[in-house]
Amino acid sequence: MTLSKTIGIIGGGQLGQMMAISAIYRGHKVITLDPAADCPASRVSEVIVADYTDVDALASLAARCDILTYEFENVNADSLEAVADKALLPQGTALLRIAQNRIAEKAFLTKAGVGLAPYRIVSSSLDLADYDFSTTRVLKTATGGYDGHGQVVIRDVESLAQAKVLADQTDCVLEDFVPFDLEISVLVSGNGRELTVFPVQENIHRNNILSKTIVPARISEHLAEKAVQMAKKIATDLQLFGTLCIEMFVAGEEILVNELAPRPHNSGHYSIEACNFSQFDTHILGILGEPLPDIQLYAPAVMFNVLGQDMEQAQAYVAENPSAHLHLYGKAEAKHNRKMGHVTVVGEKVNLIKEFLG
């Protein structure tokens, strides 16, 4: 067992908050770096208020901590490398760079030999000249896209024109649009020597934002095992420390990897109540190099995201269903489509659970 450490978390949003809670339960101290003094993690940790690219602030954080980690992939890798060696940042920056750039991500996944949708790199609108509309494709920026931002589905002349504008602004990846049956994700945690894997999760999106996660995913045991083996291969190739989420598509008997998130993920929040260890527990154990437990799912579970416009419905749902677990992140303002919290229901048949969003 690791003696008490000081863990520095870059990013003080809800993921940083929940990482900090897991660390504190194990007797560790947490310092968070975030631009907002009232970020969610401020409720459970000391906060250094600074921009993520502020090398002086990152150096100050590093000097006070035994271990550094991050809550999202949009941390400046160069800034991190300037202040942290491998001992201080077990996750390193290689995975960070892969996850930050779809071109690098596709190259890594291709080398790993996992299933991918057909794609090609687009450097300008010239690469879209004489475009063939026989296959629907989606153009995604190589960097910076999230929750549907930074991408265009090309279906007609009008959307092609939008894609050309985007392609002239930045490097992009053009993927064949996959007519998938459902979206899944696999969470895997590592400590540099061994891996532990969470159950395969089924994800349902609304307006490109995760709305609901169902565990276990409603797929065959054969497909679930295929997804788990893909996740293990990716994590092994990365010599993984901490938690990684691999998002995938199920298309018939094929599993296609969509993207990587090098940290705990929204789709894994159910694990706080539904598993013997949460994704945040295994992340903290992993970055500290401690032994990892085998993950047990106590019962089927469903997790609903609570967005700004859903606050009243979520609270009413929990009042009517006292066995539901409501997590609110403590964000000061409830904005439209802003993730304000989540609700997890454990131990009921997933097809019978009434969603508070209707």
PDB file of N, CA and C in Angstrom, residues 2-81:
ATOM      1  N   THR A   2       0.551   2.193  -0.895  1.00  0.00           N
ATOM      2  CA  THR A   2       1.305   3.432  -1.002  1.00  0.00           C
ATOM      3  C   THR A   2       0.998   4.348   0.180  1.00  0.00           C
ATOM      4  N   LEU A   3       2.039   4.867   0.819  1.00  0.00           N
ATOM      5  CA  LEU A   3       1.846   5.849   1.870  1.00  0.00           C
ATOM      6  C   LEU A   3       1.257   7.117   1.279  1.00  0.00           C
ATOM      7  N   SER A   4       0.780   7.989   2.135  1.00  0.00           N
ATOM      8  CA  SER A   4       0.110   9.207   1.676  1.00  0.00           C
ATOM      9  C   SER A   4       0.978  10.006   0.711  1.00  0.00           C
ATOM     10  N   LYS A   5       0.408  10.339  -0.415  1.00  0.00           N
ATOM     11  CA  LYS A   5       1.079  11.120  -1.456  1.00  0.00           C
ATOM     12  C   LYS A   5       0.306  12.407  -1.698  1.00  0.00           C
ATOM     13  N   THR A   6       0.963  13.343  -2.362  1.00  0.00           N
ATOM     14  CA  THR A   6       0.272  14.527  -2.860  1.00  0.00           C
ATOM     15  C   THR A   6       0.109  14.356  -4.361  1.00  0.00           C
ATOM     16  N   ILE A   7      -1.148  14.348  -4.805  1.00  0.00           N
ATOM     17  CA  ILE A   7      -1.467  14.109  -6.209  1.00  0.00           C
ATOM     18  C   ILE A   7      -1.925  15.418  -6.831  1.00  0.00           C
ATOM     19  N   GLY A   8      -1.307  15.802  -7.921  1.00  0.00           N
ATOM     20  CA  GLY A   8      -1.695  17.004  -8.649  1.00  0.00           C
ATOM     21  C   GLY A   8      -2.563  16.637  -9.830  1.00  0.00           C
ATOM     22  N   ILE A   9      -3.739  17.257  -9.922  1.00  0.00           N
ATOM     23  CA  ILE A   9      -4.663  16.986 -11.029  1.00  0.00           C
ATOM     24  C   ILE A   9      -4.777  18.233 -11.893  1.00  0.00           C
ATOM     25  N   ILE A  10      -4.472  18.103 -13.156  1.00  0.00           N
ATOM     26  CA  ILE A  10      -4.591  19.219 -14.083  1.00  0.00           C
ATOM     27  C   ILE A  10      -5.994  19.179 -14.666  1.00  0.00           C
ATOM     28  N   GLY A  11      -6.806  20.137 -14.255  1.00  0.00           N
ATOM     29  CA  GLY A  11      -8.212  20.180 -14.619  1.00  0.00           C
ATOM     30  C   GLY A  11      -9.083  19.928 -13.417  1.00  0.00           C
ATOM     31  N   GLY A  12      -9.971  20.884 -13.123  1.00  0.00           N
ATOM     32  CA  GLY A  12     -10.788  20.792 -11.923  1.00  0.00           C
ATOM     33  C   GLY A  12     -12.266  20.622 -12.199  1.00  0.00           C
ATOM     34  N   GLY A  13     -12.621  20.048 -13.344  1.00  0.00           N
ATOM     35  CA  GLY A  13     -14.022  19.783 -13.652  1.00  0.00           C
ATOM     36  C   GLY A  13     -14.532  18.588 -12.870  1.00  0.00           C
ATOM     37  N   GLN A  14     -15.663  18.034 -13.323  1.00  0.00           N
ATOM     38  CA  GLN A  14     -16.259  16.927 -12.571  1.00  0.00           C
ATOM     39  C   GLN A  14     -15.374  15.692 -12.540  1.00  0.00           C
ATOM     40  N   LEU A  15     -14.602  15.441 -13.597  1.00  0.00           N
ATOM     41  CA  LEU A  15     -13.711  14.287 -13.580  1.00  0.00           C
ATOM     42  C   LEU A  15     -12.594  14.491 -12.561  1.00  0.00           C
ATOM     43  N   GLY A  16     -12.035  15.704 -12.522  1.00  0.00           N
ATOM     44  CA  GLY A  16     -11.029  16.013 -11.520  1.00  0.00           C
ATOM     45  C   GLY A  16     -11.585  15.916 -10.114  1.00  0.00           C
ATOM     46  N   GLN A  17     -12.817  16.352  -9.953  1.00  0.00           N
ATOM     47  CA  GLN A  17     -13.471  16.276  -8.640  1.00  0.00           C
ATOM     48  C   GLN A  17     -13.586  14.828  -8.178  1.00  0.00           C
ATOM     49  N   MET A  18     -14.044  13.955  -9.075  1.00  0.00           N
ATOM     50  CA  MET A  18     -14.252  12.564  -8.687  1.00  0.00           C
ATOM     51  C   MET A  18     -12.933  11.807  -8.534  1.00  0.00           C
ATOM     52  N   MET A  19     -11.909  12.174  -9.317  1.00  0.00           N
ATOM     53  CA  MET A  19     -10.567  11.636  -9.080  1.00  0.00           C
ATOM     54  C   MET A  19     -10.093  12.010  -7.679  1.00  0.00           C
ATOM     55  N   ALA A  20     -10.287  13.291  -7.332  1.00  0.00           N
ATOM     56  CA  ALA A  20      -9.833  13.786  -6.032  1.00  0.00           C
ATOM     57  C   ALA A  20     -10.524  13.051  -4.891  1.00  0.00           C
ATOM     58  N   ILE A  21     -11.825  12.801  -5.029  1.00  0.00           N
ATOM     59  CA  ILE A  21     -12.563  12.090  -3.980  1.00  0.00           C
ATOM     60  C   ILE A  21     -11.975  10.696  -3.769  1.00  0.00           C
ATOM     61  N   SER A  22     -11.698   9.988  -4.866  1.00  0.00           N
ATOM     62  CA  SER A  22     -11.103   8.651  -4.746  1.00  0.00           C
ATOM     63  C   SER A  22      -9.734   8.716  -4.080  1.00  0.00           C
ATOM     64  N   ALA A  23      -8.943   9.724  -4.444  1.00  0.00           N
ATOM     65  CA  ALA A  23      -7.605   9.865  -3.854  1.00  0.00           C
ATOM     66  C   ALA A  23      -7.685  10.172  -2.367  1.00  0.00           C
ATOM     67  N   ILE A  24      -8.613  11.058  -2.001  1.00  0.00           N
ATOM     68  CA  ILE A  24      -8.754  11.459  -0.597  1.00  0.00           C
ATOM     69  C   ILE A  24      -9.195  10.280   0.263  1.00  0.00           C
ATOM     70  N   TYR A  25     -10.092   9.449  -0.252  1.00  0.00           N
ATOM     71  CA  TYR A  25     -10.527   8.262   0.499  1.00  0.00           C
ATOM     72  C   TYR A  25      -9.347   7.349   0.830  1.00  0.00           C
ATOM     73  N   ARG A  26      -8.295   7.413   0.013  1.00  0.00           N
ATOM     74  CA  ARG A  26      -7.120   6.567   0.235  1.00  0.00           C
ATOM     75  C   ARG A  26      -6.028   7.294   1.015  1.00  0.00           C
ATOM     76  N   GLY A  27      -6.378   8.439   1.560  1.00  0.00           N
ATOM     77  CA  GLY A  27      -5.451   9.134   2.436  1.00  0.00           C
ATOM     78  C   GLY A  27      -4.480  10.073   1.749  1.00  0.00           C
ATOM     79  N   HIS A  28      -4.709  10.341   0.464  1.00  0.00           N
ATOM     80  CA  HIS A  28      -3.807  11.214  -0.271  1.00  0.00           C
ATOM     81  C   HIS A  28      -4.305  12.659  -0.234  1.00  0.00           C
ATOM     82  N   LYS A  29      -3.375  13.584  -0.421  1.00  0.00           N
ATOM     83  CA  LYS A  29      -3.712  14.997  -0.551  1.00  0.00           C
ATOM     84  C   LYS A  29      -3.809  15.335  -2.028  1.00  0.00           C
ATOM     85  N   VAL A  30      -4.691  16.255  -2.380  1.00  0.00           N
ATOM     86  CA  VAL A  30      -4.894  16.613  -3.783  1.00  0.00           C
ATOM     87  C   VAL A  30      -4.765  18.123  -3.966  1.00  0.00           C
ATOM     88  N   ILE A  31      -4.022  18.499  -4.996  1.00  0.00           N
ATOM     89  CA  ILE A  31      -3.950  19.894  -5.436  1.00  0.00           C
ATOM     90  C   ILE A  31      -4.368  19.912  -6.897  1.00  0.00           C
ATOM     91  N   THR A  32      -5.286  20.787  -7.239  1.00  0.00           N
ATOM     92  CA  THR A  32      -5.815  20.876  -8.604  1.00  0.00           C
ATOM     93  C   THR A  32      -5.381  22.182  -9.249  1.00  0.00           C
ATOM     94  N   LEU A  33      -5.108  22.123 -10.542  1.00  0.00           N
ATOM     95  CA  LEU A  33      -4.842  23.336 -11.315  1.00  0.00           C
ATOM     96  C   LEU A  33      -5.997  23.557 -12.280  1.00  0.00           C
ATOM     97  N   ASP A  34      -6.624  24.724 -12.195  1.00  0.00           N
ATOM     98  CA  ASP A  34      -7.772  25.021 -13.045  1.00  0.00           C
ATOM     99  C   ASP A  34      -7.902  26.540 -13.186  1.00  0.00           C
ATOM    100  N   PRO A  35      -8.371  27.024 -14.334  1.00  0.00           N
ATOM    101  CA  PRO A  35      -8.546  28.478 -14.504  1.00  0.00           C
ATOM    102  C   PRO A  35      -9.627  29.080 -13.612  1.00  0.00           C
ATOM    103  N   ALA A  36     -10.557  28.265 -13.111  1.00  0.00           N
ATOM    104  CA  ALA A  36     -11.683  28.779 -12.317  1.00  0.00           C
ATOM    105  C   ALA A  36     -11.503  28.434 -10.847  1.00  0.00           C
ATOM    106  N   ALA A  37     -11.507  29.445  -9.998  1.00  0.00           N
ATOM    107  CA  ALA A  37     -11.344  29.216  -8.560  1.00  0.00           C
ATOM    108  C   ALA A  37     -12.491  28.400  -7.981  1.00  0.00           C
ATOM    109  N   ASP A  38     -13.685  28.511  -8.581  1.00  0.00           N
ATOM    110  CA  ASP A  38     -14.856  27.790  -8.064  1.00  0.00           C
ATOM    111  C   ASP A  38     -15.173  26.545  -8.882  1.00  0.00           C
ATOM    112  N   CYS A  39     -14.171  25.944  -9.502  1.00  0.00           N
ATOM    113  CA  CYS A  39     -14.376  24.722 -10.284  1.00  0.00           C
ATOM    114  C   CYS A  39     -14.898  23.605  -9.375  1.00  0.00           C
ATOM    115  N   PRO A  40     -15.536  22.571  -9.934  1.00  0.00           N
ATOM    116  CA  PRO A  40     -16.069  21.491  -9.098  1.00  0.00           C
ATOM    117  C   PRO A  40     -15.054  20.879  -8.134  1.00  0.00           C
ATOM    118  N   ALA A  41     -13.802  20.738  -8.561  1.00  0.00           N
ATOM    119  CA  ALA A  41     -12.789  20.141  -7.689  1.00  0.00           C
ATOM    120  C   ALA A  41     -12.440  21.017  -6.496  1.00  0.00           C
ATOM    121  N   SER A  42     -12.801  22.304  -6.542  1.00  0.00           N
ATOM    122  CA  SER A  42     -12.483  23.195  -5.426  1.00  0.00           C
ATOM    123  C   SER A  42     -13.213  22.783  -4.153  1.00  0.00           C
ATOM    124  N   ARG A  43     -14.288  21.997  -4.290  1.00  0.00           N
ATOM    125  CA  ARG A  43     -15.035  21.548  -3.121  1.00  0.00           C
ATOM    126  C   ARG A  43     -14.314  20.465  -2.341  1.00  0.00           C
ATOM    127  N   VAL A  44     -13.307  19.849  -2.982  1.00  0.00           N
ATOM    128  CA  VAL A  44     -12.631  18.724  -2.327  1.00  0.00           C
ATOM    129  C   VAL A  44     -11.103  18.826  -2.373  1.00  0.00           C
ATOM    130  N   SER A  45     -10.563  19.918  -2.923  1.00  0.00           N
ATOM    131  CA  SER A  45      -9.107  20.023  -3.021  1.00  0.00           C
ATOM    132  C   SER A  45      -8.669  21.479  -3.013  1.00  0.00           C
ATOM    133  N   GLU A  46      -7.394  21.671  -2.761  1.00  0.00           N
ATOM    134  CA  GLU A  46      -6.783  22.993  -2.960  1.00  0.00           C
ATOM    135  C   GLU A  46      -6.697  23.253  -4.456  1.00  0.00           C
ATOM    136  N   VAL A  47      -6.850  24.504  -4.871  1.00  0.00           N
ATOM    137  CA  VAL A  47      -6.810  24.838  -6.302  1.00  0.00           C
ATOM    138  C   VAL A  47      -5.751  25.908  -6.572  1.00  0.00           C
ATOM    139  N   ILE A  48      -4.898  25.631  -7.542  1.00  0.00           N
ATOM    140  CA  ILE A  48      -4.022  26.658  -8.108  1.00  0.00           C
ATOM    141  C   ILE A  48      -4.765  27.228  -9.308  1.00  0.00           C
ATOM    142  N   VAL A  49      -5.086  28.503  -9.262  1.00  0.00           N
ATOM    143  CA  VAL A  49      -5.871  29.130 -10.323  1.00  0.00           C
ATOM    144  C   VAL A  49      -4.931  29.616 -11.414  1.00  0.00           C
ATOM    145  N   ALA A  50      -4.968  28.935 -12.550  1.00  0.00           N
ATOM    146  CA  ALA A  50      -4.067  29.290 -13.662  1.00  0.00           C
ATOM    147  C   ALA A  50      -4.532  28.571 -14.913  1.00  0.00           C
ATOM    148  N   ASP A  51      -4.098  29.090 -16.050  1.00  0.00           N
ATOM    149  CA  ASP A  51      -4.401  28.451 -17.325  1.00  0.00           C
ATOM    150  C   ASP A  51      -3.596  27.160 -17.465  1.00  0.00           C
ATOM    151  N   TYR A  52      -4.144  26.217 -18.216  1.00  0.00           N
ATOM    152  CA  TYR A  52      -3.483  24.928 -18.382  1.00  0.00           C
ATOM    153  C   TYR A  52      -2.148  25.034 -19.121  1.00  0.00           C
ATOM    154  N   THR A  53      -1.939  26.101 -19.848  1.00  0.00           N
ATOM    155  CA  THR A  53      -0.687  26.287 -20.594  1.00  0.00           C
ATOM    156  C   THR A  53       0.341  27.097 -19.816  1.00  0.00           C
ATOM    157  N   ASP A  54       0.010  27.512 -18.598  1.00  0.00           N
ATOM    158  CA  ASP A  54       0.899  28.343 -17.784  1.00  0.00           C
ATOM    159  C   ASP A  54       2.020  27.466 -17.217  1.00  0.00           C
ATOM    160  N   VAL A  55       3.198  27.532 -17.841  1.00  0.00           N
ATOM    161  CA  VAL A  55       4.305  26.659 -17.452  1.00  0.00           C
ATOM    162  C   VAL A  55       4.752  26.933 -16.023  1.00  0.00           C
ATOM    163  N   ASP A  56       4.761  28.206 -15.618  1.00  0.00           N
ATOM    164  CA  ASP A  56       5.164  28.537 -14.248  1.00  0.00           C
ATOM    165  C   ASP A  56       4.207  27.909 -13.229  1.00  0.00           C
ATOM    166  N   ALA A  57       2.904  27.986 -13.521  1.00  0.00           N
ATOM    167  CA  ALA A  57       1.913  27.399 -12.618  1.00  0.00           C
ATOM    168  C   ALA A  57       2.036  25.877 -12.601  1.00  0.00           C
ATOM    169  N   LEU A  58       2.249  25.276 -13.767  1.00  0.00           N
ATOM    170  CA  LEU A  58       2.436  23.823 -13.828  1.00  0.00           C
ATOM    171  C   LEU A  58       3.692  23.410 -13.064  1.00  0.00           C
ATOM    172  N   ALA A  59       4.753  24.216 -13.171  1.00  0.00           N
ATOM    173  CA  ALA A  59       5.978  23.925 -12.441  1.00  0.00           C
ATOM    174  C   ALA A  59       5.758  24.015 -10.939  1.00  0.00           C
ATOM    175  N   SER A  60       4.951  24.993 -10.510  1.00  0.00           N
ATOM    176  CA  SER A  60       4.618  25.127  -9.095  1.00  0.00           C
ATOM    177  C   SER A  60       3.835  23.919  -8.613  1.00  0.00           C
ATOM    178  N   LEU A  61       2.870  23.459  -9.422  1.00  0.00           N
ATOM    179  CA  LEU A  61       2.107  22.268  -9.081  1.00  0.00           C
ATOM    180  C   LEU A  61       3.030  21.057  -8.981  1.00  0.00           C
ATOM    181  N   ALA A  62       3.897  20.895  -9.969  1.00  0.00           N
ATOM    182  CA  ALA A  62       4.808  19.743  -9.998  1.00  0.00           C
ATOM    183  C   ALA A  62       5.730  19.730  -8.783  1.00  0.00           C
ATOM    184  N   ALA A  63       6.186  20.911  -8.391  1.00  0.00           N
ATOM    185  CA  ALA A  63       7.122  20.997  -7.259  1.00  0.00           C
ATOM    186  C   ALA A  63       6.484  20.575  -5.946  1.00  0.00           C
ATOM    187  N   ARG A  64       5.159  20.671  -5.873  1.00  0.00           N
ATOM    188  CA  ARG A  64       4.453  20.373  -4.623  1.00  0.00           C
ATOM    189  C   ARG A  64       3.847  18.969  -4.601  1.00  0.00           C
ATOM    190  N   CYS A  65       3.982  18.239  -5.692  1.00  0.00           N
ATOM    191  CA  CYS A  65       3.289  16.955  -5.813  1.00  0.00           C
ATOM    192  C   CYS A  65       4.253  15.794  -6.020  1.00  0.00           C
ATOM    193  N   ASP A  66       3.793  14.603  -5.625  1.00  0.00           N
ATOM    194  CA  ASP A  66       4.540  13.372  -5.880  1.00  0.00           C
ATOM    195  C   ASP A  66       4.180  12.774  -7.231  1.00  0.00           C
ATOM    196  N   ILE A  67       2.939  12.990  -7.650  1.00  0.00           N
ATOM    197  CA  ILE A  67       2.409  12.412  -8.892  1.00  0.00           C
ATOM    198  C   ILE A  67       1.521  13.455  -9.560  1.00  0.00           C
ATOM    199  N   LEU A  68       1.587  13.529 -10.899  1.00  0.00           N
ATOM    200  CA  LEU A  68       0.679  14.376 -11.664  1.00  0.00           C
ATOM    201  C   LEU A  68      -0.220  13.512 -12.541  1.00  0.00           C
ATOM    202  N   THR A  69      -1.435  13.988 -12.772  1.00  0.00           N
ATOM    203  CA  THR A  69      -2.346  13.364 -13.718  1.00  0.00           C
ATOM    204  C   THR A  69      -3.200  14.470 -14.331  1.00  0.00           C
ATOM    205  N   TYR A  70      -4.088  14.105 -15.249  1.00  0.00           N
ATOM    206  CA  TYR A  70      -4.929  15.106 -15.913  1.00  0.00           C
ATOM    207  C   TYR A  70      -6.325  14.539 -16.092  1.00  0.00           C
ATOM    208  N   GLU A  71      -7.303  15.450 -16.154  1.00  0.00           N
ATOM    209  CA  GLU A  71      -8.703  15.011 -16.246  1.00  0.00           C
ATOM    210  C   GLU A  71      -9.253  15.064 -17.662  1.00  0.00           C
ATOM    211  N   PHE A  72      -8.544  15.656 -18.590  1.00  0.00           N
ATOM    212  CA  PHE A  72      -8.987  15.682 -19.979  1.00  0.00           C
ATOM    213  C   PHE A  72      -7.765  15.778 -20.872  1.00  0.00           C
ATOM    214  N   GLU A  73      -7.975  15.529 -22.185  1.00  0.00           N
ATOM    215  CA  GLU A  73      -6.840  15.405 -23.090  1.00  0.00           C
ATOM    216  C   GLU A  73      -6.391  16.712 -23.725  1.00  0.00           C
ATOM    217  N   ASN A  74      -7.062  17.816 -23.433  1.00  0.00           N
ATOM    218  CA  ASN A  74      -6.670  19.089 -24.043  1.00  0.00           C
ATOM    219  C   ASN A  74      -5.674  19.861 -23.183  1.00  0.00           C
ATOM    220  N   VAL A  75      -4.804  19.131 -22.494  1.00  0.00           N
ATOM    221  CA  VAL A  75      -3.694  19.722 -21.759  1.00  0.00           C
ATOM    222  C   VAL A  75      -2.523  19.855 -22.718  1.00  0.00           C
ATOM    223  N   ASN A  76      -1.787  20.935 -22.629  1.00  0.00           N
ATOM    224  CA  ASN A  76      -0.663  21.159 -23.535  1.00  0.00           C
ATOM    225  C   ASN A  76       0.472  20.186 -23.200  1.00  0.00           C
ATOM    226  N   ALA A  77       0.734  19.252 -24.114  1.00  0.00           N
ATOM    227  CA  ALA A  77       1.751  18.222 -23.858  1.00  0.00           C
ATOM    228  C   ALA A  77       3.137  18.825 -23.723  1.00  0.00           C
ATOM    229  N   ASP A  78       3.442  19.851 -24.521  1.00  0.00           N
ATOM    230  CA  ASP A  78       4.760  20.486 -24.429  1.00  0.00           C
ATOM    231  C   ASP A  78       4.962  21.129 -23.061  1.00  0.00           C
ATOM    232  N   SER A  79       3.918  21.784 -22.551  1.00  0.00           N
ATOM    233  CA  SER A  79       4.000  22.411 -21.227  1.00  0.00           C
ATOM    234  C   SER A  79       4.214  21.360 -20.143  1.00  0.00           C
ATOM    235  N   LEU A  80       3.526  20.224 -20.272  1.00  0.00           N
ATOM    236  CA  LEU A  80       3.702  19.153 -19.297  1.00  0.00           C
ATOM    237  C   LEU A  80       5.117  18.597 -19.332  1.00  0.00           C
ATOM    238  N   GLU A  81       5.642  18.392 -20.538  1.00  0.00           N
ATOM    239  CA  GLU A  81       6.986  17.849 -20.667  1.00  0.00           C
ATOM    240  C   GLU A  81       8.033  18.793 -20.072  1.00  0.00           C
TER     241      GLU A  81
END
